[in-house]
Short mmCIF file of C-alpha atoms and ligand atoms in Angstrom, two decimals:
data_model
loop_
_atom_site.label_atom_id
_atom_site.label_comp_id
_atom_site.label_asym_id
_atom_site.label_seq_id
_atom_site.Cartn_x
_atom_site.Cartn_y
_atom_site.Cartn_z
CA MET A 1 198.02 133.44 78.20
CA LEU A 2 194.21 132.82 79.58
CA LEU A 3 192.02 136.28 79.14
CA LEU A 4 188.52 136.39 80.59
CA HIS A 5 185.98 138.25 79.33
CA LEU A 6 182.92 137.22 81.29
CA SER A 7 179.54 140.08 81.88
CA ASP A 8 176.62 139.42 84.62
CA VAL A 9 178.84 136.90 87.16
CA ASN A 10 181.25 137.07 88.95
CA GLU A 11 184.24 137.52 86.87
CA ALA A 12 186.47 137.58 89.60
CA SER A 13 185.76 133.70 91.16
CA TRP A 14 186.25 132.31 88.48
CA ALA A 15 189.94 133.89 87.07
CA GLU A 16 190.76 132.84 90.12
CA LYS A 17 189.33 129.11 90.65
CA LEU A 18 191.24 129.15 86.64
CA ALA A 19 194.94 130.68 87.67
CA ALA A 20 195.43 128.27 90.70
CA ALA A 21 194.21 124.69 88.17
CA LEU A 22 195.88 126.22 85.59
CA ALA A 23 198.92 127.57 87.45
CA PRO A 24 201.65 128.64 85.98
CA TYR A 25 200.12 128.51 82.79
CA PRO A 26 198.52 132.90 83.26
CA VAL A 27 195.83 134.20 83.52
CA VAL A 28 193.96 137.85 83.18
CA ARG A 29 191.30 139.92 83.75
CA ARG A 30 190.00 143.12 81.96
CA GLY A 31 192.15 145.74 82.98
CA ASP A 32 195.10 143.86 83.85
CA ASP A 33 198.61 144.67 82.78
CA PHE A 34 199.13 142.91 79.99
CA ASP A 35 200.09 142.22 76.62
CA PRO A 36 197.20 141.50 74.11
CA ALA A 37 199.21 139.41 71.37
CA ASP A 38 200.09 137.08 74.06
CA VAL A 39 196.40 135.62 74.69
CA ARG A 40 195.63 132.48 73.59
CA TYR A 41 192.03 131.41 74.63
CA VAL A 42 189.21 134.28 75.18
CA PHE A 43 186.83 132.21 77.66
CA VAL A 44 183.54 134.50 77.20
CA TRP A 45 180.47 135.22 78.42
CA LYS A 46 178.30 138.25 77.25
CA PRO A 47 181.72 140.02 75.16
CA LYS A 48 181.59 144.03 74.77
CA PRO A 49 181.78 144.86 71.47
CA ASP A 50 185.74 145.52 71.78
CA ALA A 51 186.12 142.59 73.57
CA PHE A 52 188.82 140.69 70.66
CA GLU A 53 190.77 143.61 69.81
CA GLY A 54 194.34 142.63 69.73
CA LEU A 55 194.13 139.79 70.14
CA THR A 56 195.87 138.73 67.38
CA GLY A 57 197.57 135.82 69.16
CA LEU A 58 194.20 133.42 69.82
CA LYS A 59 193.96 129.23 69.53
CA ALA A 60 190.27 129.16 70.55
CA MET A 61 187.45 130.81 71.81
CA LEU A 62 185.47 129.61 75.50
CA SER A 63 181.94 130.20 76.03
CA LEU A 64 180.65 129.66 79.30
CA GLY A 65 176.89 129.62 77.83
CA ALA A 66 175.97 126.71 75.89
CA GLY A 67 174.28 128.75 73.65
CA VAL A 68 176.50 130.39 71.88
CA ASP A 69 173.95 132.36 68.83
CA ALA A 70 174.99 135.74 71.07
CA LEU A 71 177.76 135.26 70.90
CA LEU A 72 178.32 134.28 66.57
CA LYS A 73 176.18 137.20 66.50
CA HIS A 74 179.45 139.14 67.64
CA PRO A 75 179.84 142.54 65.24
CA SER A 76 184.19 141.41 65.45
CA LEU A 77 183.86 137.09 65.82
CA PRO A 78 187.59 136.22 65.61
CA ASP A 79 187.93 134.04 62.90
CA VAL A 80 189.38 130.44 65.09
CA PRO A 81 187.21 127.79 66.86
CA ILE A 82 184.33 128.06 69.95
CA VAL A 83 184.71 125.27 72.79
CA ARG A 84 181.29 125.63 74.31
CA PHE A 85 180.21 124.77 78.05
CA VAL A 86 179.56 120.91 78.31
CA ASP A 87 178.24 120.04 81.12
CA ALA A 88 176.88 116.63 83.49
CA ASP A 89 175.82 119.59 86.20
CA LEU A 90 174.17 122.02 83.48
CA SER A 91 172.70 118.60 82.18
CA GLN A 92 170.81 117.66 84.52
CA ARG A 93 169.94 121.17 86.10
CA MET A 94 168.67 121.74 82.74
CA SER A 95 166.49 117.92 83.22
CA ASP A 96 165.57 119.09 86.45
CA TYR A 97 163.42 122.27 85.17
CA VAL A 98 161.82 119.78 81.90
CA VAL A 99 161.18 117.01 84.77
CA ALA A 100 159.64 119.49 86.80
CA HIS A 101 157.80 121.05 84.13
CA VAL A 102 156.41 117.90 82.42
CA THR A 103 155.09 116.18 85.18
CA MET A 104 152.98 119.74 86.60
CA HIS A 105 151.68 120.04 83.31
CA HIS A 106 150.83 116.18 82.53
CA ARG A 107 149.42 116.33 86.16
CA LEU A 108 147.06 119.31 85.09
CA TYR A 109 148.57 121.93 87.64
CA THR A 110 146.91 124.43 86.40
CA ARG A 111 142.73 122.98 86.17
CA PHE A 112 143.64 122.16 90.01
CA ARG A 113 144.99 125.09 91.38
CA ALA A 114 142.06 127.39 89.90
CA ASP A 115 140.12 124.19 91.55
CA GLN A 116 141.20 125.39 94.51
CA LYS A 117 140.97 128.47 94.43
CA ALA A 118 137.19 128.39 93.59
CA ARG A 119 136.82 125.65 96.42
CA ARG A 120 135.90 123.25 93.49
CA TRP A 121 135.61 119.18 93.95
CA THR A 122 135.97 118.33 91.37
CA GLN A 123 138.15 114.47 90.37
CA LEU A 124 139.06 114.51 86.84
CA TYR A 125 141.67 111.96 86.57
CA PRO A 126 144.83 113.31 84.36
CA PRO A 127 146.11 110.43 81.88
CA ALA A 128 148.05 107.98 82.75
CA ALA A 129 152.18 108.64 82.17
CA SER A 130 152.62 106.36 78.81
CA GLU A 131 148.95 108.00 77.82
CA THR A 132 150.91 111.28 77.85
CA SER A 133 152.95 111.98 74.94
CA VAL A 134 156.40 114.13 75.10
CA GLY A 135 158.47 115.93 72.04
CA ILE A 136 161.38 116.88 72.46
CA MET A 137 162.84 119.29 70.06
CA GLY A 138 166.80 119.65 70.15
CA MET A 139 167.86 116.23 70.97
CA GLY A 140 171.50 116.93 71.31
CA VAL A 141 173.40 116.69 74.83
CA LEU A 142 170.38 118.60 76.84
CA GLY A 143 167.49 116.63 74.71
CA GLN A 144 169.31 113.23 75.41
CA ASP A 145 169.62 113.80 78.64
CA ALA A 146 166.26 115.46 79.50
CA VAL A 147 164.87 111.79 78.11
CA SER A 148 167.15 109.80 80.45
CA ARG A 149 165.07 110.71 83.33
CA LEU A 150 161.64 111.20 81.56
CA LYS A 151 161.77 107.70 80.43
CA PRO A 152 162.21 105.75 84.41
CA LEU A 153 159.08 107.83 84.76
CA GLY A 154 157.31 106.09 82.03
CA PHE A 155 156.15 109.09 79.27
CA ALA A 156 155.47 108.42 75.61
CA LEU A 157 158.70 110.01 73.91
CA ARG A 158 159.38 111.94 70.50
CA SER A 159 161.97 114.00 69.63
CA TRP A 160 162.93 116.79 66.57
CA SER A 161 166.38 117.04 65.23
CA ARG A 162 167.83 117.96 62.17
CA THR A 163 169.00 114.57 61.72
CA PRO A 164 167.46 111.65 62.67
CA LYS A 165 167.96 109.70 66.16
CA ALA A 166 167.73 105.82 66.73
CA ILE A 167 167.73 105.98 70.91
CA GLU A 168 165.84 103.40 71.80
CA GLY A 169 162.23 104.07 73.72
CA VAL A 170 162.25 107.15 72.22
CA GLU A 171 159.55 107.98 68.90
CA GLY A 172 162.54 110.11 66.71
CA PHE A 173 161.47 111.84 64.11
CA ALA A 174 164.40 115.26 61.46
CA GLY A 175 164.00 118.43 59.41
CA ASP A 176 161.34 119.90 58.85
CA GLU A 177 159.27 117.30 56.48
CA GLN A 178 158.45 115.53 60.06
CA PHE A 179 157.76 118.35 62.00
CA ASP A 180 153.89 118.63 61.35
CA THR A 181 153.88 115.29 61.91
CA PHE A 182 156.27 115.62 64.95
CA LEU A 183 153.73 118.18 66.69
CA ALA A 184 150.96 115.94 65.98
CA GLY A 185 151.73 112.88 68.04
CA THR A 186 152.90 115.34 70.38
CA ASP A 187 150.60 116.94 74.41
CA ILE A 188 153.74 118.68 75.90
CA LEU A 189 156.08 120.44 73.59
CA VAL A 190 160.16 121.21 75.02
CA ASN A 191 162.06 123.14 73.19
CA LEU A 192 165.78 121.74 74.53
CA LEU A 193 166.56 123.56 70.32
CA PRO A 194 169.62 126.51 69.33
CA LEU A 195 169.17 128.84 68.26
CA THR A 196 170.05 130.29 64.98
CA PRO A 197 168.37 131.31 61.91
CA GLU A 198 165.96 127.84 60.95
CA THR A 199 164.86 127.37 64.05
CA THR A 200 163.94 131.54 64.86
CA GLY A 201 160.17 131.84 65.67
CA ILE A 202 159.19 128.58 66.07
CA LEU A 203 157.31 128.19 68.83
CA ASN A 204 154.94 130.39 67.46
CA TYR A 205 150.96 130.47 66.17
CA ASP A 206 151.31 128.01 63.88
CA THR A 207 152.87 125.44 65.12
CA PHE A 208 150.75 125.55 68.42
CA GLY A 209 148.28 124.58 65.67
CA LYS A 210 149.53 121.37 64.66
CA LEU A 211 150.12 120.12 67.96
CA ARG A 212 148.00 116.76 69.64
CA ARG A 213 144.24 117.99 71.05
CA GLY A 214 142.20 115.68 73.53
CA GLN A 215 143.96 113.94 75.61
CA LEU A 216 145.48 116.25 78.62
CA ASP A 217 142.99 118.93 79.69
CA GLY A 218 142.79 121.69 78.61
CA GLY A 219 145.16 121.50 75.87
CA PRO A 220 148.96 121.34 74.76
CA VAL A 221 151.27 122.58 76.71
CA ILE A 222 155.06 123.95 75.76
CA VAL A 223 157.68 124.47 77.91
CA ASN A 224 160.59 126.29 76.17
CA ALA A 225 163.84 126.18 78.04
CA ALA A 226 166.09 127.62 75.25
CA ARG A 227 166.77 130.50 74.31
CA GLY A 228 163.21 133.62 73.96
CA GLY A 229 164.28 134.20 70.55
CA HIS A 230 161.88 131.21 69.37
CA GLN A 231 159.02 131.55 70.33
CA ARG A 232 156.19 134.15 69.41
CA GLU A 233 155.66 135.66 72.62
CA ALA A 234 151.84 137.28 70.98
CA ASP A 235 151.56 134.10 69.99
CA ILE A 236 151.54 132.28 73.40
CA ALA A 237 149.00 134.95 74.94
CA ARG A 238 146.40 134.67 71.95
CA ALA A 239 146.25 130.82 71.81
CA LEU A 240 146.86 130.31 75.96
CA ALA A 241 143.68 132.84 75.53
CA ASP A 242 141.50 131.58 73.47
CA GLY A 243 142.82 127.13 74.20
CA THR A 244 144.65 126.02 70.88
CA LEU A 245 147.23 126.40 74.58
CA GLY A 246 146.15 124.64 77.91
CA ALA A 247 149.56 126.36 79.80
CA ALA A 248 152.88 127.23 78.85
CA SER A 249 156.18 126.89 80.79
CA LEU A 250 158.69 129.84 79.91
CA ASP A 251 161.80 130.44 80.93
CA VAL A 252 163.44 132.86 78.52
CA PHE A 253 161.99 135.60 76.90
CA GLU A 254 162.34 137.58 73.32
CA THR A 255 163.89 140.45 75.62
CA GLU A 256 165.88 140.16 79.22
CA PRO A 257 164.73 140.81 81.65
CA LEU A 258 161.24 140.50 80.08
CA PRO A 259 160.17 144.04 81.04
CA ALA A 260 157.10 144.75 83.26
CA SER A 261 154.61 146.18 80.58
CA SER A 262 154.84 142.07 79.15
CA PRO A 263 151.05 141.12 79.58
CA LEU A 264 152.23 137.43 80.16
CA TRP A 265 153.02 138.50 83.74
CA ASP A 266 149.99 138.41 84.04
CA ILE A 267 148.59 135.38 82.00
CA GLU A 268 147.49 132.64 84.68
CA ASN A 269 148.31 129.36 82.61
CA CYS A 270 151.82 131.00 82.13
CA TYR A 271 154.58 130.12 84.06
CA ILE A 272 157.15 131.63 84.11
CA THR A 273 161.26 131.08 85.02
CA PRO A 274 163.82 134.45 84.65
CA HIS A 275 166.38 132.73 82.85
CA ILE A 276 167.49 130.38 85.31
CA ALA A 277 166.12 126.67 84.03
CA ALA A 278 170.92 125.64 84.50
CA ILE A 279 173.41 128.46 84.99
CA SER A 280 176.90 127.05 84.09
CA ASN A 281 178.22 126.18 87.32
CA GLU A 282 181.78 127.22 88.71
CA LYS A 283 183.46 124.29 89.93
CA SER A 284 182.77 122.19 87.40
CA GLY A 285 183.16 124.90 84.77
CA VAL A 286 186.68 125.43 85.54
CA SER A 287 187.68 121.33 85.72
CA TYR A 288 185.96 121.64 82.04
CA PHE A 289 187.81 124.60 80.49
CA SER A 290 191.04 124.00 82.41
CA GLN A 291 191.57 119.98 81.20
CA ILE A 292 190.43 122.07 77.40
CA ILE A 293 193.19 124.73 77.59
CA ARG A 294 195.77 121.92 79.76
CA GLU A 295 195.60 119.90 76.83
CA HIS A 296 194.85 121.14 73.60
CA GLU A 297 198.44 123.12 74.18
CA ALA A 298 200.10 119.98 75.62
CA GLY A 299 198.54 119.26 71.43
CA LYS A 300 195.56 117.20 71.34
CA PRO A 301 191.94 118.77 69.19
CA LEU A 302 190.14 120.71 70.90
CA VAL A 303 186.71 119.38 72.08
CA ASN A 304 183.10 121.04 71.59
CA VAL A 305 183.36 122.65 69.37
CA VAL A 306 180.54 124.72 67.54
CA ASP A 307 180.49 124.05 63.78
CA ARG A 308 179.47 127.69 62.88
CA GLY A 309 178.14 127.13 58.97
CA ARG A 310 174.80 125.21 61.37
CA GLY A 311 174.78 128.08 63.71
CA TYR A 312 175.02 125.15 67.29
P1 LIG B 1 172.78 120.76 71.09
O1 LIG B 1 174.60 121.55 70.01
O2 LIG B 1 173.84 119.42 71.47
O3 LIG B 1 171.94 119.93 70.83
C1 LIG B 1 171.54 120.73 69.53
C2 LIG B 1 170.36 119.78 69.13
O4 LIG B 1 169.13 120.84 68.44
C3 LIG B 1 171.13 118.34 68.21
O5 LIG B 1 170.16 117.95 67.97
C4 LIG B 1 170.45 119.05 66.84
O6 LIG B 1 170.43 118.25 65.11
C5 LIG B 1 168.68 119.57 66.38
N1 LIG B 1 169.02 121.48 65.77
C6 LIG B 1 169.75 121.90 66.47
N2 LIG B 1 168.74 122.76 64.60
C7 LIG B 1 167.94 122.13 64.45
C8 LIG B 1 167.08 122.03 63.23
N3 LIG B 1 166.78 123.67 62.38
N4 LIG B 1 165.71 120.97 63.38
C9 LIG B 1 165.71 120.57 64.48
N5 LIG B 1 166.46 119.80 65.15
C10 LIG B 1 167.84 121.06 64.54
O7 LIG B 1 172.59 122.11 71.86
P2 LIG B 1 172.44 121.89 73.89
O8 LIG B 1 171.45 120.07 73.40
O9 LIG B 1 173.90 121.29 74.08
O10 LIG B 1 171.80 122.91 73.70
C11 LIG B 1 170.33 123.37 73.53
C12 LIG B 1 170.08 125.09 73.73
O11 LIG B 1 169.45 124.72 75.52
C13 LIG B 1 171.54 125.99 74.17
O12 LIG B 1 172.21 125.87 72.47
C14 LIG B 1 170.94 127.34 75.15
O13 LIG B 1 171.00 127.33 73.68
C15 LIG B 1 169.78 126.19 75.74
N6 LIG B 1 170.65 126.32 77.10
C16 LIG B 1 169.34 127.53 77.53
C17 LIG B 1 169.56 127.64 79.04
C18 LIG B 1 169.13 127.88 79.82
O14 LIG B 1 169.43 127.66 81.57
N7 LIG B 1 167.50 127.87 79.72
C19 LIG B 1 170.65 126.71 79.36
C20 LIG B 1 172.23 126.13 79.50
C21 LIG B 1 171.90 125.51 77.26
P3 LIG B 1 171.29 117.54 65.40
O15 LIG B 1 171.13 116.48 66.87
O16 LIG B 1 170.94 116.90 64.02
O17 LIG B 1 171.81 118.10 65.21
C1 LIG B 2 173.45 128.97 78.48
C2 LIG B 2 172.24 129.61 79.21
O1 LIG B 2 173.28 129.11 76.66
O2 LIG B 2 172.39 129.31 79.97
O3 LIG B 2 174.68 128.33 78.57
O4 LIG B 2 171.44 129.71 78.49
#
């Protein structure tokens, strides 16, 4: 039996589509009449504290989110494998966001918007894409998709990951010891890391001060589409005010929804979106998770299993 426990999304619609895809395999929702001991798979997003009560026969948890940081903090997380969402549609949507913001900053959008407002005609030419370096933190599913889409645009690409990566056309850096060198050659810093104890607060004033200066008018830029816990918002506000950063594109925040009292809302060169960079699509999600259940029931191993020791 599959149990759905999805908050903040249309659980009824997911349940209907999963039931159709898995029939005759039983699919239930909270509130339905079922014995919790019969549940073999639980499909979760933002589970409540009692989400896993009585699920004594559980074989696996399926995470609607690609990021599992919040799930891993659940106070009564069962000791079964967690399968996270890995999907071409999700990756494409994230890359759309990354490409949009990288190209916007490369073409000095902040500068020319301010010029337009001031009715000022200044012919300042942005550097060529090949002279502009985009450094991506996190070279997993999303980071690799982003580089595959930025590469044809001609940017100088750098990556930073926990373990070394050899990707054609991308200068790779790994580990704490190469972090500063990675930053020193980066004009636009894109964050696609998972949130773990090691990556919490990585987007801070010290990090911003190590980015390359002099290439992009106004200063280096950050783009955070991963998790709000990666960023220190007071540091971002300070860096945008004193020119350490030229601009910031933020899709995620320390507290979501971003409180109306946040100073970030009023900062001209801070581009805010409400955690919409990428969404788990229902059609591809139903196909992905129903295949995982079918194959696992047929004796095949689970795929895209989270490594709890690493935290992602
Ligand atoms: P993956 O697990 O595929 O990739 C994670 C990458 O981060 C890997 O390259 C990994 O290194 C690297 N990494 C992890 N820890 C460290 C560290 N301490 N130092 C350096 N590098 C590190 O994740 P995805 O690409 O699928 O997703 C990334 C994140 O994006 C998710 O965790 C989620 O938080 C966020 N996300 C945000 C969305 C949004 O709408 N804003 C939507 C979807 C996801 P290595 O390769 O060596 O293991
Ligand atoms: C995710 C997200 O992790 O939507 O998938 O943030």
